[in-house]
Amino acid sequence: MANLQLLPEPLSVRGEIPFYHAKSAEEFRADVYERYDELVTRQTALHLADELHGAYPLQAVADYVLGQLPPGEDLTLADVGCSVGRLAAELLRAHPGAAVYGIDFSYQMLRQARAYWVQGETLRPNLFRYGYGSPQLPGHHLTRLQFALARAEALPFPDHSLDAVVNSFLIDRLPNPLAAFAEWMRVLRPGGRVITLSPLNFLRPEAWREWHPPVKLLHALQAAGWEVLDWTDPLWLTEPMDVRGNAIQWSTLAFTLLRR
């Protein structure tokens, strides 16, 4: 089985979540993803409450990622920007011998992910605002799944230690996406892969100018030394919003990079 001991001693531990970034009080206040009632419950409804939707709404994300992983069973994988841990759990369930690490910058997301996927807690999120009430969501005990707080651009893994870095709905939220890709190249073994899905729904006007259309990103990644194994644009996703059937349609870019 893959090595579960890659993470070094953390800077601190909070609620059994190791911190590899000294997240300040100001960073906590500024981070919208630390808003439990608003963002964590929304992510819980989307990623953990399949029975509300009849199936997992973003199964296409998991299907794409699983189809792009490098060959082998005992893989060492990191889901960067893991939110409440659904994609990380899908990786482990598909590869039970893997070591899977869920990395996020939101403590509240990580706390929810660990409670549900590792500790087996039954969640009872307040989803009345979406018309779903307060469903009971029985948890799991995936003990080979580890969660930690770190920045996407400064991961706690040794050089050349991972077989794949996966990420979804992340790179358009980063101040410098290329810095993250450089960091991911550092932690990947030769032959390792980055698997990315993003709507490229940038928050800053300068990011739109720099990376739209997506061919600009393609050329920048190739110039940085990545080999492009797959480039799918668009990969359409539907994110349900409420019991009435309101939804967001995401036109995502999905791509896989090889570290030579």
JSON list of N, CA and C in Angstrom, two decimals, residues 29-56:
[
{"chain": "A", "resi": 29, "resn": "ARG", "atom": "N", "xyz": [-10.80, 35.96, 8.88]},
{"chain": "A", "resi": 29, "resn": "ARG", "atom": "CA", "xyz": [-11.92, 36.90, 8.66]},
{"chain": "A", "resi": 29, "resn": "ARG", "atom": "C", "xyz": [-12.16, 37.16, 7.18]},
{"chain": "A", "resi": 30, "resn": "ALA", "atom": "N", "xyz": [-11.08, 37.22, 6.40]},
{"chain": "A", "resi": 30, "resn": "ALA", "atom": "CA", "xyz": [-11.20, 37.57, 4.99]},
{"chain": "A", "resi": 30, "resn": "ALA", "atom": "C", "xyz": [-11.62, 36.39, 4.12]},
{"chain": "A", "resi": 31, "resn": "ASP", "atom": "N", "xyz": [-11.50, 35.18, 4.63]},
{"chain": "A", "resi": 31, "resn": "ASP", "atom": "CA", "xyz": [-11.74, 33.97, 3.85]},
{"chain": "A", "resi": 31, "resn": "ASP", "atom": "C", "xyz": [-13.23, 33.61, 3.87]},
{"chain": "A", "resi": 32, "resn": "VAL", "atom": "N", "xyz": [-13.90, 33.81, 2.75]},
{"chain": "A", "resi": 32, "resn": "VAL", "atom": "CA", "xyz": [-15.35, 33.52, 2.70]},
{"chain": "A", "resi": 32, "resn": "VAL", "atom": "C", "xyz": [-15.62, 32.04, 2.93]},
{"chain": "A", "resi": 33, "resn": "TYR", "atom": "N", "xyz": [-14.64, 31.19, 2.64]},
{"chain": "A", "resi": 33, "resn": "TYR", "atom": "CA", "xyz": [-14.85, 29.75, 2.80]},
{"chain": "A", "resi": 33, "resn": "TYR", "atom": "C", "xyz": [-14.76, 29.30, 4.25]},
{"chain": "A", "resi": 34, "resn": "GLU", "atom": "N", "xyz": [-14.52, 30.22, 5.17]},
{"chain": "A", "resi": 34, "resn": "GLU", "atom": "CA", "xyz": [-14.62, 29.92, 6.59]},
{"chain": "A", "resi": 34, "resn": "GLU", "atom": "C", "xyz": [-16.03, 30.18, 7.13]},
{"chain": "A", "resi": 35, "resn": "ARG", "atom": "N", "xyz": [-16.94, 30.63, 6.29]},
{"chain": "A", "resi": 35, "resn": "ARG", "atom": "CA", "xyz": [-18.31, 30.91, 6.72]},
{"chain": "A", "resi": 35, "resn": "ARG", "atom": "C", "xyz": [-19.10, 29.60, 6.74]},
{"chain": "A", "resi": 36, "resn": "TYR", "atom": "N", "xyz": [-19.28, 29.05, 7.91]},
{"chain": "A", "resi": 36, "resn": "TYR", "atom": "CA", "xyz": [-19.87, 27.72, 8.02]},
{"chain": "A", "resi": 36, "resn": "TYR", "atom": "C", "xyz": [-21.30, 27.70, 7.51]},
{"chain": "A", "resi": 37, "resn": "ASP", "atom": "N", "xyz": [-22.15, 28.56, 8.05]},
{"chain": "A", "resi": 37, "resn": "ASP", "atom": "CA", "xyz": [-23.58, 28.50, 7.72]},
{"chain": "A", "resi": 37, "resn": "ASP", "atom": "C", "xyz": [-23.82, 28.76, 6.24]},
{"chain": "A", "resi": 38, "resn": "GLU", "atom": "N", "xyz": [-22.99, 29.59, 5.64]},
{"chain": "A", "resi": 38, "resn": "GLU", "atom": "CA", "xyz": [-23.23, 29.96, 4.24]},
{"chain": "A", "resi": 38, "resn": "GLU", "atom": "C", "xyz": [-22.52, 29.02, 3.27]},
{"chain": "A", "resi": 39, "resn": "LEU", "atom": "N", "xyz": [-21.21, 28.89, 3.39]},
{"chain": "A", "resi": 39, "resn": "LEU", "atom": "CA", "xyz": [-20.43, 28.16, 2.39]},
{"chain": "A", "resi": 39, "resn": "LEU", "atom": "C", "xyz": [-20.30, 26.67, 2.70]},
{"chain": "A", "resi": 40, "resn": "VAL", "atom": "N", "xyz": [-20.04, 26.32, 3.95]},
{"chain": "A", "resi": 40, "resn": "VAL", "atom": "CA", "xyz": [-19.83, 24.91, 4.28]},
{"chain": "A", "resi": 40, "resn": "VAL", "atom": "C", "xyz": [-21.13, 24.12, 4.10]},
{"chain": "A", "resi": 41, "resn": "THR", "atom": "N", "xyz": [-22.25, 24.68, 4.55]},
{"chain": "A", "resi": 41, "resn": "THR", "atom": "CA", "xyz": [-23.51, 23.97, 4.36]},
{"chain": "A", "resi": 41, "resn": "THR", "atom": "C", "xyz": [-23.86, 23.85, 2.88]},
{"chain": "A", "resi": 42, "resn": "ARG", "atom": "N", "xyz": [-23.53, 24.87, 2.10]},
{"chain": "A", "resi": 42, "resn": "ARG", "atom": "CA", "xyz": [-23.79, 24.81, 0.66]},
{"chain": "A", "resi": 42, "resn": "ARG", "atom": "C", "xyz": [-22.96, 23.70, 0.02]},
{"chain": "A", "resi": 43, "resn": "GLN", "atom": "N", "xyz": [-21.68, 23.61, 0.38]},
{"chain": "A", "resi": 43, "resn": "GLN", "atom": "CA", "xyz": [-20.83, 22.57, -0.15]},
{"chain": "A", "resi": 43, "resn": "GLN", "atom": "C", "xyz": [-21.26, 21.18, 0.33]},
{"chain": "A", "resi": 44, "resn": "THR", "atom": "N", "xyz": [-21.74, 21.10, 1.56]},
{"chain": "A", "resi": 44, "resn": "THR", "atom": "CA", "xyz": [-22.25, 19.84, 2.09]},
{"chain": "A", "resi": 44, "resn": "THR", "atom": "C", "xyz": [-23.46, 19.38, 1.28]},
{"chain": "A", "resi": 45, "resn": "ALA", "atom": "N", "xyz": [-24.38, 20.29, 0.99]},
{"chain": "A", "resi": 45, "resn": "ALA", "atom": "CA", "xyz": [-25.56, 19.93, 0.20]},
{"chain": "A", "resi": 45, "resn": "ALA", "atom": "C", "xyz": [-25.17, 19.46, -1.19]},
{"chain": "A", "resi": 46, "resn": "LEU", "atom": "N", "xyz": [-24.17, 20.09, -1.78]},
{"chain": "A", "resi": 46, "resn": "LEU", "atom": "CA", "xyz": [-23.77, 19.75, -3.15]},
{"chain": "A", "resi": 46, "resn": "LEU", "atom": "C", "xyz": [-23.02, 18.43, -3.22]},
{"chain": "A", "resi": 47, "resn": "HIS", "atom": "N", "xyz": [-22.08, 18.22, -2.28]},
{"chain": "A", "resi": 47, "resn": "HIS", "atom": "CA", "xyz": [-21.13, 17.11, -2.41]},
{"chain": "A", "resi": 47, "resn": "HIS", "atom": "C", "xyz": [-21.43, 15.89, -1.55]},
{"chain": "A", "resi": 48, "resn": "LEU", "atom": "N", "xyz": [-22.25, 16.05, -0.49]},
{"chain": "A", "resi": 48, "resn": "LEU", "atom": "CA", "xyz": [-22.43, 14.94, 0.44]},
{"chain": "A", "resi": 48, "resn": "LEU", "atom": "C", "xyz": [-23.87, 14.45, 0.54]},
{"chain": "A", "resi": 49, "resn": "ALA", "atom": "N", "xyz": [-24.81, 15.13, -0.08]},
{"chain": "A", "resi": 49, "resn": "ALA", "atom": "CA", "xyz": [-26.23, 14.79, 0.08]},
{"chain": "A", "resi": 49, "resn": "ALA", "atom": "C", "xyz": [-26.81, 14.30, -1.23]},
{"chain": "A", "resi": 50, "resn": "ASP", "atom": "N", "xyz": [-26.28, 13.19, -1.74]},
{"chain": "A", "resi": 50, "resn": "ASP", "atom": "CA", "xyz": [-26.71, 12.68, -3.04]},
{"chain": "A", "resi": 50, "resn": "ASP", "atom": "C", "xyz": [-28.21, 12.40, -3.10]},
{"chain": "A", "resi": 51, "resn": "GLU", "atom": "N", "xyz": [-28.77, 11.94, -1.96]},
{"chain": "A", "resi": 51, "resn": "GLU", "atom": "CA", "xyz": [-30.18, 11.56, -1.98]},
{"chain": "A", "resi": 51, "resn": "GLU", "atom": "C", "xyz": [-31.09, 12.76, -2.26]},
{"chain": "A", "resi": 52, "resn": "LEU", "atom": "N", "xyz": [-30.62, 13.96, -2.00]},
{"chain": "A", "resi": 52, "resn": "LEU", "atom": "CA", "xyz": [-31.43, 15.14, -2.29]},
{"chain": "A", "resi": 52, "resn": "LEU", "atom": "C", "xyz": [-31.57, 15.38, -3.79]},
{"chain": "A", "resi": 53, "resn": "HIS", "atom": "N", "xyz": [-30.60, 14.88, -4.55]},
{"chain": "A", "resi": 53, "resn": "HIS", "atom": "CA", "xyz": [-30.54, 15.17, -5.98]},
{"chain": "A", "resi": 53, "resn": "HIS", "atom": "C", "xyz": [-30.77, 13.93, -6.84]},
{"chain": "A", "resi": 54, "resn": "GLY", "atom": "N", "xyz": [-30.87, 12.76, -6.22]},
{"chain": "A", "resi": 54, "resn": "GLY", "atom": "CA", "xyz": [-31.03, 11.52, -6.97]},
{"chain": "A", "resi": 54, "resn": "GLY", "atom": "C", "xyz": [-29.72, 10.88, -7.38]},
{"chain": "A", "resi": 55, "resn": "ALA", "atom": "N", "xyz": [-28.63, 11.63, -7.30]},
{"chain": "A", "resi": 55, "resn": "ALA", "atom": "CA", "xyz": [-27.29, 11.14, -7.64]},
{"chain": "A", "resi": 55, "resn": "ALA", "atom": "C", "xyz": [-26.32, 12.26, -7.27]},
{"chain": "A", "resi": 56, "resn": "TYR", "atom": "N", "xyz": [-25.04, 11.98, -7.37]},
{"chain": "A", "resi": 56, "resn": "TYR", "atom": "CA", "xyz": [-24.06, 13.02, -7.12]},
{"chain": "A", "resi": 56, "resn": "TYR", "atom": "C", "xyz": [-24.05, 13.99, -8.29]}
]
